[in-house]
Amino acid sequence: KYLGIAALGIYSIGGMVYQYVVGVPNMLAIVLYARLQETFGERGSPEGIKNYLIFPILSASFITAFLNGFFTLTIPLAVHWVLPKFISGIPTMKIFIWGAFFTAIGQQANTFLVTLDKQWKTLPILILGVGVTYLFGFLCLRWVGGIEGVALGVVIGSMIYNLVMIIYAKKHYSDWVEWLKFLGLVFSFLVYFLLLTFLVDQLGSETELGKVILKALIYSAAAIPAAWLLDKKTHIFTIARLMIQEKLKSFRSQP
């Protein structure tokens, strides 16, 4: 409304990348929902299913933070090659994409609350999220200017909304000390990949294929310590490896 149709089109570059990043954690939430319902039916308490909240949020925080940085480093080249008329939307994309981090971890909390039959109590949080996102979007449009300001406002609004959702979910079984430790670990992934993305992005042009590949390789290698920490806390990669091995064994045993 304030910037016109052309600005909306340029803004859509960030929206497209955002959807790809959020899609992975959303699939995780969909798969876990049935398991959550089954386990909650057996144990009957939020404490009994807390790992179905903690582990998915930790996993989603790592996955989205990693993908945000990876796409920030690589998508600009694709835009220059395929959609050159949308080049001016790249700075906005680099801001807007980080909102996917908060959306991803909030989605896991929402799945947990639906399992506890708390979906109607999350409605005020949703209304708050809409209002806060509009407010910061408008303020950042005035203070920062352009679609970059809108993107920053949306990220701030998404952060507030999804953090409130996570706080509400965790209050059903944990104290503040446990919650703060957990949230600190979640944000450590965000801070690590933000800094890593910024540093790697300084290594060369975003429009030269060789330099973009080099930056992507350095970035991926530097992500290994964070992946090790995630596996130490959740054993996600160990579990995935065992699942793949079991699938391969069952496939080979078939006549």
Coordinates of C-alpha atoms in Angstrom, one line a residue:
K1 CA 0.0 0.0 0.0
Y2 CA 2.7 2.5 0.9
L3 CA 5.4 1.5 -1.7
G4 CA 3.3 0.3 -4.6
I5 CA 3.0 -2.8 -6.8
A6 CA 6.6 -2.7 -8.2
A7 CA 8.0 -2.8 -4.6
L8 CA 5.8 -5.8 -3.9
G9 CA 7.2 -7.6 -6.8
I10 CA 10.8 -6.9 -5.8
Y11 CA 9.9 -8.0 -2.2
S12 CA 8.7 -11.3 -3.5
I13 CA 12.3 -12.6 -4.0
G14 CA 12.7 -12.8 -0.3
G15 CA 9.3 -14.4 0.1
M16 CA 10.1 -17.2 -2.3
V17 CA 13.4 -18.1 -0.6
Y18 CA 11.6 -17.8 2.8
Q19 CA 9.1 -20.4 1.8
Y20 CA 11.8 -22.9 0.8
V21 CA 13.6 -22.5 4.1
V22 CA 10.4 -22.8 6.2
G23 CA 9.3 -25.9 4.2
V24 CA 11.9 -28.2 5.8
P25 CA 10.9 -27.6 9.5
N26 CA 7.2 -27.6 8.5
M27 CA 7.6 -31.1 7.2
L28 CA 9.2 -32.0 10.5
A29 CA 6.2 -30.6 12.4
I30 CA 3.8 -32.5 10.2
V31 CA 5.6 -35.8 10.7
L32 CA 5.9 -35.3 14.5
Y33 CA 2.3 -34.5 15.0
A34 CA 1.0 -38.1 14.8
R35 CA 3.8 -39.2 17.2
L36 CA 3.0 -36.4 19.6
Q37 CA -0.7 -37.4 19.7
E38 CA 0.2 -41.1 20.2
T39 CA 2.8 -40.4 23.0
F40 CA 0.6 -37.9 24.8
G41 CA -2.3 -40.4 24.7
E42 CA -0.1 -42.9 26.4
R43 CA 1.6 -40.7 29.0
G44 CA -1.1 -38.0 29.5
S45 CA 1.2 -35.2 30.6
P46 CA 3.2 -32.4 28.9
E47 CA 6.3 -33.5 30.9
G48 CA 6.0 -36.9 29.1
I49 CA 6.3 -35.4 25.7
K50 CA 8.6 -32.5 26.3
N51 CA 11.4 -34.0 24.1
Y52 CA 8.9 -33.7 21.2
L53 CA 9.2 -30.0 21.8
I54 CA 12.8 -29.5 22.7
F55 CA 14.5 -31.7 20.0
P56 CA 12.4 -30.4 17.1
I57 CA 13.0 -26.8 18.1
L58 CA 16.7 -27.4 18.4
S59 CA 16.8 -29.2 15.1
A60 CA 14.7 -26.5 13.4
S61 CA 16.9 -23.8 14.7
F62 CA 20.0 -25.4 13.3
I63 CA 18.5 -26.3 10.0
T64 CA 16.9 -22.9 9.3
A65 CA 19.9 -20.9 10.5
F66 CA 22.2 -22.9 8.3
L67 CA 19.9 -22.6 5.3
N68 CA 19.4 -18.9 5.8
G69 CA 23.2 -18.3 5.6
F70 CA 23.7 -20.7 2.7
F71 CA 20.9 -19.1 0.6
T72 CA 22.1 -15.6 1.6
L73 CA 25.5 -16.5 0.0
T74 CA 24.2 -18.3 -3.1
I75 CA 20.8 -17.0 -4.1
P76 CA 22.1 -13.6 -5.3
L77 CA 24.1 -15.3 -8.0
A78 CA 20.9 -17.1 -9.2
V79 CA 19.0 -13.9 -9.2
H80 CA 21.6 -12.2 -11.3
W81 CA 21.5 -15.1 -13.8
V82 CA 17.8 -15.9 -13.9
L83 CA 15.9 -12.8 -12.6
P84 CA 18.2 -9.8 -13.3
K85 CA 15.2 -7.4 -13.1
F86 CA 14.8 -8.4 -9.4
I87 CA 18.4 -7.6 -8.4
S88 CA 17.3 -4.7 -6.2
G89 CA 15.4 -7.2 -4.1
I90 CA 18.6 -9.0 -2.9
P91 CA 19.3 -6.8 0.1
T92 CA 15.7 -7.2 1.2
M93 CA 16.0 -11.0 0.8
K94 CA 19.1 -11.0 3.0
I95 CA 17.0 -9.5 5.8
F96 CA 13.7 -11.1 5.3
I97 CA 15.0 -14.7 5.1
W98 CA 16.1 -14.6 8.8
G99 CA 12.5 -14.4 9.8
A100 CA 12.2 -18.0 8.7
F101 CA 14.3 -19.0 11.8
F102 CA 11.6 -17.7 14.2
T103 CA 8.7 -19.1 12.1
A104 CA 10.4 -22.6 12.1
I105 CA 10.9 -22.8 15.9
G106 CA 7.5 -21.3 16.5
Q107 CA 5.8 -23.9 14.3
Q108 CA 7.2 -26.7 16.5
A109 CA 5.8 -25.0 19.6
N110 CA 2.4 -24.6 18.0
T111 CA 2.3 -28.4 17.2
F112 CA 3.1 -29.1 20.8
L113 CA 0.3 -26.8 22.0
V114 CA -2.3 -28.3 19.6
T115 CA -1.5 -31.7 21.1
L116 CA -2.3 -30.3 24.5
D117 CA -5.6 -29.0 23.1
K118 CA -4.4 -25.4 23.7
Q119 CA -5.0 -24.2 20.2
W120 CA -7.7 -21.7 21.2
K121 CA -5.5 -20.2 23.9
T122 CA -2.9 -19.5 21.2
L123 CA -5.4 -17.2 19.4
P124 CA -4.5 -14.1 21.5
I125 CA -0.9 -14.8 20.8
L126 CA -1.7 -14.9 17.0
I127 CA -3.6 -11.6 17.2
L128 CA -0.6 -10.1 19.1
G129 CA 1.7 -11.4 16.4
V130 CA -0.3 -9.8 13.6
G131 CA -0.5 -6.5 15.5
V132 CA 3.2 -6.4 16.4
T133 CA 4.3 -7.3 12.9
Y134 CA 2.2 -4.6 11.4
L135 CA 3.5 -2.1 14.0
F136 CA 7.2 -2.8 13.5
G137 CA 6.7 -3.1 9.7
F138 CA 5.2 0.4 9.6
L139 CA 7.8 1.9 12.0
C140 CA 10.8 0.3 10.2
L141 CA 9.3 1.5 6.9
R142 CA 9.4 5.1 8.3
W143 CA 12.8 4.8 10.1
V144 CA 14.8 2.6 7.8
G145 CA 12.8 3.2 4.6
G146 CA 11.9 1.1 1.5
I147 CA 11.2 -2.6 1.4
E148 CA 14.3 -3.3 3.5
G149 CA 12.5 -1.5 6.4
V150 CA 9.4 -3.6 5.8
A151 CA 11.5 -6.8 5.9
L152 CA 13.2 -5.8 9.1
G153 CA 9.8 -5.0 10.7
V154 CA 8.4 -8.4 9.7
V155 CA 11.5 -10.2 11.2
I156 CA 11.1 -8.3 14.5
G157 CA 7.4 -9.1 14.6
S158 CA 8.0 -12.7 13.8
M159 CA 10.6 -13.0 16.5
I160 CA 8.3 -11.5 19.2
Y161 CA 5.3 -13.7 18.1
N162 CA 7.1 -17.0 18.0
L163 CA 9.1 -16.4 21.1
V164 CA 5.9 -15.8 23.0
M165 CA 4.5 -19.0 21.5
I166 CA 7.6 -21.0 22.7
I167 CA 7.4 -19.4 26.2
Y168 CA 3.8 -20.4 26.5
A169 CA 4.5 -23.9 25.3
K170 CA 7.4 -24.5 27.7
K171 CA 5.6 -23.0 30.7
H172 CA 3.5 -26.2 30.8
Y173 CA 6.4 -28.3 32.1
S174 CA 9.6 -26.3 32.9
D175 CA 10.9 -23.6 35.2
W176 CA 12.5 -20.3 34.0
V177 CA 16.1 -21.6 34.6
E178 CA 15.6 -24.5 32.3
W179 CA 13.8 -22.4 29.7
L180 CA 16.5 -19.8 29.6
K181 CA 19.2 -22.4 29.1
F182 CA 17.2 -24.0 26.3
L183 CA 16.6 -20.6 24.6
G184 CA 20.2 -19.7 24.9
L185 CA 21.2 -22.8 23.0
V186 CA 18.6 -22.1 20.3
F187 CA 19.8 -18.5 19.8
S188 CA 23.4 -19.7 19.8
F189 CA 22.7 -21.3 16.4
L190 CA 21.2 -18.1 15.1
V191 CA 24.1 -15.9 16.3
Y192 CA 26.7 -18.3 15.1
F193 CA 25.3 -18.6 11.6
L194 CA 24.6 -14.9 11.4
L195 CA 28.2 -14.0 12.2
L196 CA 29.5 -16.8 9.9
T197 CA 27.4 -15.6 7.0
F198 CA 28.6 -12.0 7.5
L199 CA 32.2 -13.1 7.6
V200 CA 32.1 -15.5 4.6
D201 CA 30.2 -13.0 2.6
Q202 CA 33.2 -10.6 2.8
L203 CA 35.4 -13.1 0.9
G204 CA 34.4 -12.1 -2.6
S205 CA 31.8 -11.1 -5.2
E206 CA 28.3 -12.6 -5.1
T207 CA 28.1 -12.6 -8.9
E208 CA 31.2 -14.8 -9.7
L209 CA 30.5 -18.5 -9.8
G210 CA 33.9 -19.6 -8.5
K211 CA 33.9 -17.3 -5.5
V212 CA 30.3 -18.2 -4.7
I213 CA 31.2 -21.9 -4.7
L214 CA 34.2 -21.2 -2.6
K215 CA 32.1 -19.3 -0.1
A216 CA 29.5 -22.0 0.0
L217 CA 32.2 -24.7 0.7
I218 CA 33.9 -22.6 3.5
Y219 CA 30.5 -21.9 5.0
S220 CA 29.4 -25.6 5.0
A221 CA 32.8 -26.6 6.5
A222 CA 32.4 -24.0 9.3
A223 CA 29.0 -25.4 10.1
I224 CA 30.4 -28.7 11.2
P225 CA 31.0 -27.6 14.9
A226 CA 27.4 -26.5 15.2
A227 CA 26.2 -29.7 13.7
W228 CA 28.3 -31.6 16.2
L229 CA 26.8 -29.7 19.1
L230 CA 23.3 -30.3 17.8
D231 CA 24.0 -34.1 17.5
K232 CA 25.4 -34.1 21.0
K233 CA 22.2 -32.6 22.4
T234 CA 19.7 -34.4 20.2
H235 CA 21.5 -37.3 18.5
I236 CA 19.6 -36.3 15.4
F237 CA 22.3 -37.3 12.9
T238 CA 23.0 -40.5 14.7
I239 CA 19.3 -41.4 14.6
A240 CA 19.0 -40.4 11.0
R241 CA 22.0 -42.6 10.1
L242 CA 20.5 -45.6 12.0
M243 CA 17.2 -45.1 10.3
I244 CA 18.9 -45.0 6.9
Q245 CA 20.8 -48.2 7.7
E246 CA 17.6 -50.0 8.8
K247 CA 15.8 -48.9 5.6
L248 CA 18.7 -50.2 3.5
K249 CA 18.8 -53.5 5.4
S250 CA 15.0 -54.0 4.9
F251 CA 15.3 -53.1 1.2
R252 CA 18.2 -55.6 0.7
S253 CA 16.3 -58.3 2.5
Q254 CA 13.3 -58.0 0.2
P255 CA 13.2 -60.8 -2.6

